[in-house]
Structures are given as structure tokens and as C-alpha cells.
CSV table of N, CA and C in Angstrom, one decimal:
chain,number,residue,atom,x,y,z
A,17,MET,N,0.8,-1.0,-0.1
A,17,MET,CA,0.0,0.1,0.0
A,17,MET,C,0.8,1.3,0.0
A,18,ARG,N,1.9,1.1,0.7
A,18,ARG,CA,3.0,2.3,0.9
A,18,ARG,C,3.5,2.7,-0.6
A,19,SER,N,4.0,1.5,-1.4
A,19,SER,CA,4.6,1.9,-2.6
A,19,SER,C,3.6,2.5,-3.6
A,20,LEU,N,2.2,2.1,-3.5
A,20,LEU,CA,1.2,2.4,-4.4
A,20,LEU,C,1.0,4.1,-4.0
A,21,THR,N,1.0,4.4,-2.8
A,21,THR,CA,1.0,5.8,-2.5
A,21,THR,C,2.0,6.8,-2.8
A,22,ARG,N,3.1,5.9,-2.8
A,22,ARG,CA,4.4,6.9,-3.0
A,22,ARG,C,4.4,7.3,-4.7
A,23,ARG,N,4.0,6.0,-5.3
A,23,ARG,CA,4.0,6.2,-6.8
A,23,ARG,C,2.9,7.2,-7.2
A,24,LEU,N,1.7,6.9,-6.5
A,24,LEU,CA,0.6,8.0,-6.9
A,24,LEU,C,1.2,9.5,-6.5
A,25,ASN,N,1.8,9.7,-5.4
A,25,ASN,CA,2.4,11.0,-5.1
A,25,ASN,C,3.4,11.4,-6.0
A,26,GLN,N,4.3,10.5,-6.4
A,26,GLN,CA,5.1,10.8,-7.6
A,26,GLN,C,4.5,11.2,-8.8
A,27,PHE,N,3.7,10.5,-9.3
A,27,PHE,CA,2.9,10.8,-10.7
A,27,PHE,C,2.2,12.2,-10.3
A,28,THR,N,1.6,12.4,-9.3
A,28,THR,CA,1.0,13.8,-9.0
A,28,THR,C,1.8,14.8,-9.1
A,29,ALA,N,2.9,14.7,-8.6
A,29,ALA,CA,3.9,15.6,-8.5
A,29,ALA,C,4.5,16.0,-9.8
A,30,LYS,N,4.8,15.2,-10.8
A,30,LYS,CA,5.1,15.2,-12.1
A,30,LYS,C,4.1,15.9,-12.9
A,31,LEU,N,2.8,15.4,-12.6
A,31,LEU,CA,1.8,15.8,-13.6
A,31,LEU,C,1.7,17.5,-13.2
A,32,LEU,N,1.6,17.8,-12.1
A,32,LEU,CA,1.4,19.1,-11.7
A,32,LEU,C,2.5,19.9,-11.5
A,33,ASP,N,3.7,19.3,-11.8
A,33,ASP,CA,5.0,20.1,-11.8
A,33,ASP,C,5.4,20.6,-10.5
A,34,LEU,N,5.2,19.8,-9.4
A,34,LEU,CA,5.4,20.1,-7.9
A,34,LEU,C,6.9,19.6,-7.7
A,35,PRO,N,7.6,20.3,-6.7
A,35,PRO,CA,8.8,19.9,-6.2
A,35,PRO,C,8.7,18.6,-5.2
A,36,GLN,N,9.6,17.6,-5.7
A,36,GLN,CA,9.4,16.3,-5.2
A,36,GLN,C,9.6,16.3,-3.5
A,37,ASP,N,10.1,17.2,-3.0
A,37,ASP,CA,10.5,17.4,-1.5
A,37,ASP,C,9.2,17.8,-0.9
A,38,VAL,N,8.1,18.5,-1.6
A,38,VAL,CA,7.1,18.9,-1.0
A,38,VAL,C,6.2,17.7,-1.1
A,39,VAL,N,6.0,17.0,-2.0
A,39,VAL,CA,5.1,15.9,-2.1
A,39,VAL,C,5.5,14.8,-1.2
A,40,MET,N,6.8,14.4,-1.3
A,40,MET,CA,7.4,13.0,-0.7
A,40,MET,C,7.7,13.5,0.7
A,41,ASP,N,7.4,14.6,1.3
A,41,ASP,CA,8.0,14.9,2.5
A,41,ASP,C,9.5,14.8,2.7
A,42,LEU,N,10.3,15.2,1.9
A,42,LEU,CA,11.7,15.0,2.0
A,42,LEU,C,12.4,16.2,2.5
A,43,PRO,N,13.5,16.2,3.1
A,43,PRO,CA,14.2,17.2,3.7
A,43,PRO,C,14.9,18.1,2.3
A,44,ARG,N,14.9,19.4,2.5
A,44,ARG,CA,15.7,20.1,1.5
A,44,ARG,C,16.7,20.7,2.4
A,45,MET,N,17.8,20.7,1.9
A,45,MET,CA,19.0,21.4,2.4
A,45,MET,C,19.6,22.4,1.4
A,46,THR,N,19.9,23.4,2.0
A,46,THR,CA,20.7,24.6,1.3
A,46,THR,C,22.2,24.9,2.0
A,47,MET,N,23.2,24.8,1.4
A,47,MET,CA,24.2,25.1,2.1
A,47,MET,C,25.3,26.1,1.6
A,48,ILE,N,25.5,27.0,2.1
A,48,ILE,CA,26.6,28.2,1.6
A,48,ILE,C,27.9,27.9,2.2
A,49,GLY,N,28.6,27.6,1.2
A,49,GLY,CA,30.2,27.2,1.4
A,49,GLY,C,30.1,26.0,2.5
A,50,ASN,N,30.9,26.2,3.5
A,50,ASN,CA,31.0,25.3,4.6
A,50,ASN,C,30.7,26.0,5.9
A,51,MET,N,29.9,27.2,5.6
A,51,MET,CA,29.6,28.0,7.0
A,51,MET,C,28.0,28.1,7.3
A,52,GLN,N,27.3,27.9,6.5
A,52,GLN,CA,25.9,28.0,6.7
A,52,GLN,C,25.2,26.9,6.1
A,53,LEU,N,24.0,26.6,6.6
A,53,LEU,CA,23.2,25.0,6.3
A,53,LEU,C,21.8,25.6,6.7
A,54,TYR,N,21.0,25.5,5.6
A,54,TYR,CA,19.5,25.8,5.9
A,54,TYR,C,18.8,24.4,5.7
A,55,ILE,N,18.0,24.0,6.7
A,55,ILE,CA,17.5,22.5,6.3
A,55,ILE,C,15.7,22.9,6.6
A,56,GLU,N,15.2,22.3,5.7
A,56,GLU,CA,13.5,22.4,5.9
A,56,GLU,C,12.9,21.0,5.7
A,57,ASN,N,11.9,20.7,6.2
A,57,ASN,CA,11.2,19.7,6.4
A,57,ASN,C,11.9,18.5,7.6
A,58,HIS,N,12.4,19.0,8.9
A,58,HIS,CA,13.0,18.3,9.7
A,58,HIS,C,11.8,18.3,10.5
A,59,ARG,N,11.8,17.1,11.7
A,59,ARG,CA,10.8,16.8,12.4
A,59,ARG,C,11.4,16.9,14.0
A,60,GLY,N,12.5,17.7,14.2
A,60,GLY,CA,12.8,18.1,15.6
A,60,GLY,C,14.3,17.8,15.7
A,61,VAL,N,14.7,18.6,16.7
A,61,VAL,CA,16.3,18.3,16.9
A,61,VAL,C,16.4,17.0,18.1
A,62,LEU,N,17.3,16.3,17.7
A,62,LEU,CA,17.5,15.0,18.5
A,62,LEU,C,18.7,15.4,19.6
A,63,HIS,N,19.8,16.2,19.0
A,63,HIS,CA,20.8,16.4,19.7
A,63,HIS,C,21.6,17.6,18.9
A,64,PHE,N,21.9,18.4,20.1
A,64,PHE,CA,22.8,19.6,19.4
A,64,PHE,C,24.0,19.8,20.5
A,65,SER,N,25.3,20.1,19.8
A,65,SER,CA,26.2,20.7,20.5
A,65,SER,C,27.2,21.5,19.5
A,66,SER,N,28.3,22.1,20.0
A,66,SER,CA,29.0,22.9,19.2
A,66,SER,C,29.7,22.0,18.0
A,67,ASP,N,29.8,20.7,18.0
A,67,ASP,CA,30.2,20.0,17.0
A,67,ASP,C,29.5,19.0,16.3
A,68,LEU,N,28.2,18.8,16.8
A,68,LEU,CA,27.1,17.9,16.3
A,68,LEU,C,25.7,18.3,16.3
A,69,LEU,N,24.9,18.0,15.1
A,69,LEU,CA,23.6,18.4,15.4
A,69,LEU,C,22.9,17.1,14.7
A,70,LYS,N,21.9,16.3,15.4
A,70,LYS,CA,21.0,15.4,15.1
A,70,LYS,C,19.7,16.0,14.9
A,71,LEU,N,19.2,15.8,13.5
A,71,LEU,CA,17.8,16.2,13.3
A,71,LEU,C,16.8,15.1,13.0
A,72,ALA,N,15.8,14.9,13.5
A,72,ALA,CA,14.9,13.9,13.0
A,72,ALA,C,14.3,14.2,11.8
A,73,LEU,N,14.1,13.1,10.7
A,73,LEU,CA,13.2,13.4,9.5
A,73,LEU,C,12.1,12.5,9.6
A,74,SER,N,11.2,12.8,8.4
A,74,SER,CA,10.0,11.7,8.5
A,74,SER,C,10.5,10.4,8.2
A,75,LYS,N,11.7,10.5,7.4
A,75,LYS,CA,12.2,8.9,7.1
A,75,LYS,C,13.6,8.9,7.4
A,76,GLY,N,14.0,8.8,8.5
A,76,GLY,CA,15.4,8.6,9.0
A,76,GLY,C,15.9,10.1,9.8
A,77,ARG,N,17.3,10.1,9.8
A,77,ARG,CA,17.7,11.3,10.6
A,77,ARG,C,18.6,11.8,9.8
A,78,LEU,N,19.0,13.2,10.2
A,78,LEU,CA,20.5,13.8,9.4
A,78,LEU,C,21.3,14.2,10.5
A,79,GLU,N,22.7,13.9,10.3
A,79,GLU,CA,23.6,14.3,11.1
A,79,GLU,C,24.7,15.4,10.6
A,80,VAL,N,24.9,16.5,11.3
A,80,VAL,CA,25.7,17.6,10.7
A,80,VAL,C,26.9,17.5,11.7
A,81,TYR,N,28.1,17.3,11.1
A,81,TYR,CA,29.3,17.5,12.1
A,81,TYR,C,30.0,18.5,11.5
A,82,GLY,N,30.8,19.3,12.6
A,82,GLY,CA,31.6,20.5,12.5
A,82,GLY,C,32.1,21.1,13.6
A,83,SER,N,32.5,22.3,13.7
A,83,SER,CA,33.0,22.7,14.9
A,83,SER,C,32.4,24.3,15.0
A,84,GLU,N,32.2,24.7,16.2
A,84,GLU,CA,31.6,26.0,16.5
A,84,GLU,C,30.2,26.2,15.7
A,85,LEU,N,29.5,25.0,15.8
A,85,LEU,CA,28.1,25.1,15.4
A,85,LEU,C,27.2,25.8,16.3
A,86,VAL,N,26.2,26.8,15.7
A,86,VAL,CA,25.3,27.7,16.4
A,86,VAL,C,23.9,27.5,15.6
A,87,ILE,N,23.0,27.4,16.3
A,87,ILE,CA,21.6,27.6,15.5
A,87,ILE,C,21.1,28.9,15.5
A,88,ARG,N,21.0,29.5,14.2
A,88,ARG,CA,20.8,30.9,14.2
A,88,ARG,C,19.3,31.0,14.1
A,89,ALA,N,18.5,30.0,13.6
A,89,ALA,CA,17.2,30.2,13.7
A,89,ALA,C,16.6,28.7,13.9
A,90,ILE,N,15.3,28.6,14.5
A,90,ILE,CA,14.6,27.4,14.3
A,90,ILE,C,13.3,27.3,14.3
A,91,LEU,N,12.4,27.0,13.5
A,91,LEU,CA,10.9,26.9,13.4
A,91,LEU,C,10.7,25.4,13.5
A,92,SER,N,9.3,25.4,13.4
A,92,SER,CA,8.6,23.9,13.6
A,92,SER,C,9.3,22.9,12.4
A,93,GLU,N,9.5,23.4,11.2
A,93,GLU,CA,10.0,22.5,10.1
A,93,GLU,C,11.4,22.9,9.4
A,94,GLU,N,11.9,24.1,10.1
A,94,GLU,CA,13.2,24.6,9.4
A,94,GLU,C,14.2,24.9,10.4
A,95,VAL,N,15.3,24.9,10.1
A,95,VAL,CA,16.4,25.0,10.9
A,95,VAL,C,17.7,25.7,10.2
A,96,PHE,N,18.4,26.8,10.8
A,96,PHE,CA,19.3,27.6,10.1
A,96,PHE,C,20.6,27.5,11.0
A,97,ILE,N,21.6,26.7,10.6
A,97,ILE,CA,22.7,26.8,11.4
A,97,ILE,C,24.1,27.5,10.8
A,98,GLU,N,24.9,27.9,11.5
A,98,GLU,CA,26.2,28.5,11.2
A,98,GLU,C,27.4,27.7,11.9
A,99,GLY,N,28.3,27.9,11.4
A,99,GLY,CA,29.8,27.2,11.9
A,99,GLY,C,30.6,26.8,10.8
A,100,VAL,N,31.6,26.0,11.2
A,100,VAL,CA,32.4,25.3,10.2
A,100,VAL,C,31.8,24.0,10.0
A,101,ILE,N,31.1,23.6,8.9
A,101,ILE,CA,30.4,22.4,8.5
A,101,ILE,C,31.6,21.5,8.0
A,102,GLN,N,31.6,20.4,8.6
A,102,GLN,CA,32.7,19.4,7.9
A,102,GLN,C,31.9,18.1,7.3
A,103,ASP,N,31.0,17.7,7.7
A,103,ASP,CA,30.4,16.4,7.2
A,103,ASP,C,28.9,16.7,7.5
A,104,ILE,N,28.0,15.9,6.5
A,104,ILE,CA,26.5,15.8,6.7
A,104,ILE,C,26.3,14.4,6.1
A,105,LYS,N,25.5,13.5,7.0
A,105,LYS,CA,25.2,12.2,6.9
A,105,LYS,C,23.5,12.0,6.9
A,106,TYR,N,23.2,11.4,6.0
A,106,TYR,CA,21.8,11.0,6.0
A,106,TYR,C,21.6,9.8,6.1
A,107,ILE,N,20.9,9.4,7.4
A,107,ILE,CA,20.8,8.0,7.9
A,107,ILE,C,19.3,7.5,7.6
A,108,PRO,N,19.1,6.7,6.7
A,108,PRO,CA,17.5,6.2,6.4
A,108,PRO,C,17.2,5.6,7.7
């Protein structure tokens, strides 16, 4: 049933020319150099320190490694971090 729903969502997104991240509830990340990272469609902060950020996603989690990390803004589905970003891991 899930695969049928997923296929229907993908078909609808293509038919209506909608972005896949909106229809499939996928994270969207915008990175500026290695200094800023903006993440949309997260489900909450699991862990935060100056060298690690863990975010819950609808399907998995996202880990951001770096140094001097700071959360500049956080909303219900968006987070903006700054610092020296060294690595980003998506864990399904």
C-alpha cells in the first residue's frame, strides 16, 4: 500500500510540476560554502552541541558534524545553522 501511495504521489508531483520534496515530505538542504546550512522539513532536534547536530526526519535522521556550530534560527520545520561544517550524513 505504501509503494502505491508513493507512486501516486510521484505521478501527481510530475503531473502538476510540483517539487518532489514537498510531495514526498523529503528534507531540503541549502548550504552556503561550509559556513551556513538551511534545512527544511525536519521533525525536531534530537541532539545539539557545538560539534554535532542530529535532526529527526520523516524517514530517518540527518547528522551534521563540524565545529563552532550555532543554531541561528529554528522553526517547526526549518532550522538554520552556522559554523564550520565538515560532514553531513543522511541515515535512512
